[in-house]
Short mmCIF file of C-alpha atoms in Angstrom, two decimals:
data_model
loop_
_atom_site.label_atom_id
_atom_site.label_comp_id
_atom_site.label_asym_id
_atom_site.label_seq_id
_atom_site.Cartn_x
_atom_site.Cartn_y
_atom_site.Cartn_z
CA MET M 1 11.05 35.33 -3.86
CA SER M 2 12.27 32.32 -1.91
CA ASN M 3 10.65 28.90 -2.14
CA LEU M 4 10.57 28.69 1.66
CA SER M 5 8.15 31.60 1.90
CA SER M 6 5.77 29.86 -0.49
CA PRO M 7 2.69 28.35 1.18
CA HIS M 8 3.53 25.00 -0.45
CA TYR M 9 6.61 24.43 1.71
CA ILE M 10 7.00 23.92 5.43
CA GLN M 11 10.15 23.51 7.45
CA ILE M 12 10.63 20.24 9.33
CA ARG M 13 13.54 19.29 11.53
CA GLN M 14 15.74 16.54 10.13
CA ASP M 15 14.96 14.08 12.95
CA GLU M 16 11.23 14.70 12.52
CA TYR M 17 11.56 14.11 8.77
CA ALA M 18 13.37 10.80 9.41
CA ARG M 19 10.64 9.76 11.86
CA LEU M 20 7.91 10.57 9.34
CA LYS M 21 9.70 8.62 6.58
CA LYS M 22 10.03 5.61 8.91
CA LEU M 23 6.33 5.87 9.78
CA GLN M 24 5.47 6.03 6.08
CA ARG M 25 7.48 2.84 5.40
CA HIS M 26 5.74 1.03 8.27
CA PHE M 27 2.33 2.15 7.03
CA GLU M 28 3.23 0.99 3.51
CA ASP M 29 4.24 -2.44 4.86
CA PHE M 30 1.02 -2.63 6.88
CA TRP M 31 -1.11 -1.66 3.87
CA ASN M 32 0.59 -4.31 1.70
CA TYR M 33 -0.04 -6.91 4.43
CA ILE M 34 -3.73 -5.96 4.64
CA SER M 35 -4.09 -6.18 0.84
CA TYR M 36 -2.42 -9.60 0.86
CA ARG M 37 -4.71 -10.87 3.66
CA ARG M 38 -7.78 -9.52 1.86
CA ASP M 39 -6.77 -11.37 -1.32
CA ILE M 40 -6.27 -14.60 0.63
CA ASN M 41 -9.66 -14.28 2.33
CA GLU M 42 -11.33 -13.56 -1.00
CA ALA M 43 -9.69 -16.63 -2.58
CA ARG M 44 -10.77 -18.81 0.36
CA GLU M 45 -14.33 -17.57 0.02
CA ASP M 46 -14.26 -18.31 -3.72
CA MET M 47 -13.05 -21.85 -3.00
CA ARG M 48 -15.77 -22.41 -0.37
CA ARG M 49 -18.47 -21.34 -2.79
CA GLY M 50 -16.97 -23.36 -5.65
CA ARG M 51 -16.41 -20.32 -7.83
CA THR M 52 -13.65 -20.24 -10.39
CA ILE M 53 -11.10 -17.46 -10.61
CA PRO M 54 -11.22 -15.40 -13.82
CA GLN M 55 -8.13 -15.93 -15.97
CA GLU M 56 -7.42 -12.20 -16.20
CA LYS M 57 -7.35 -11.89 -12.41
CA LEU M 58 -5.07 -14.92 -12.08
CA PHE M 59 -2.65 -13.62 -14.71
CA HIS M 60 -2.62 -10.21 -13.04
CA LYS M 61 -1.78 -11.80 -9.68
CA LEU M 62 1.01 -13.83 -11.29
CA GLY M 63 2.37 -10.72 -12.98
CA LEU M 64 1.85 -12.00 -16.50
#
């Protein structure tokens, strides 16, 4: 039994596959940008309200 006849596989033209991969990369970049902007807005709101940032969150952001 061939893998291509399995319901888990579909055939996609090579140019369509390249287009989908490019779209995926753009969406990934967009999602990272949105996450970054959300973090900045959250930090600004914390500063306005005079809240302190938990150490664990700060270390996580710094990659420590």
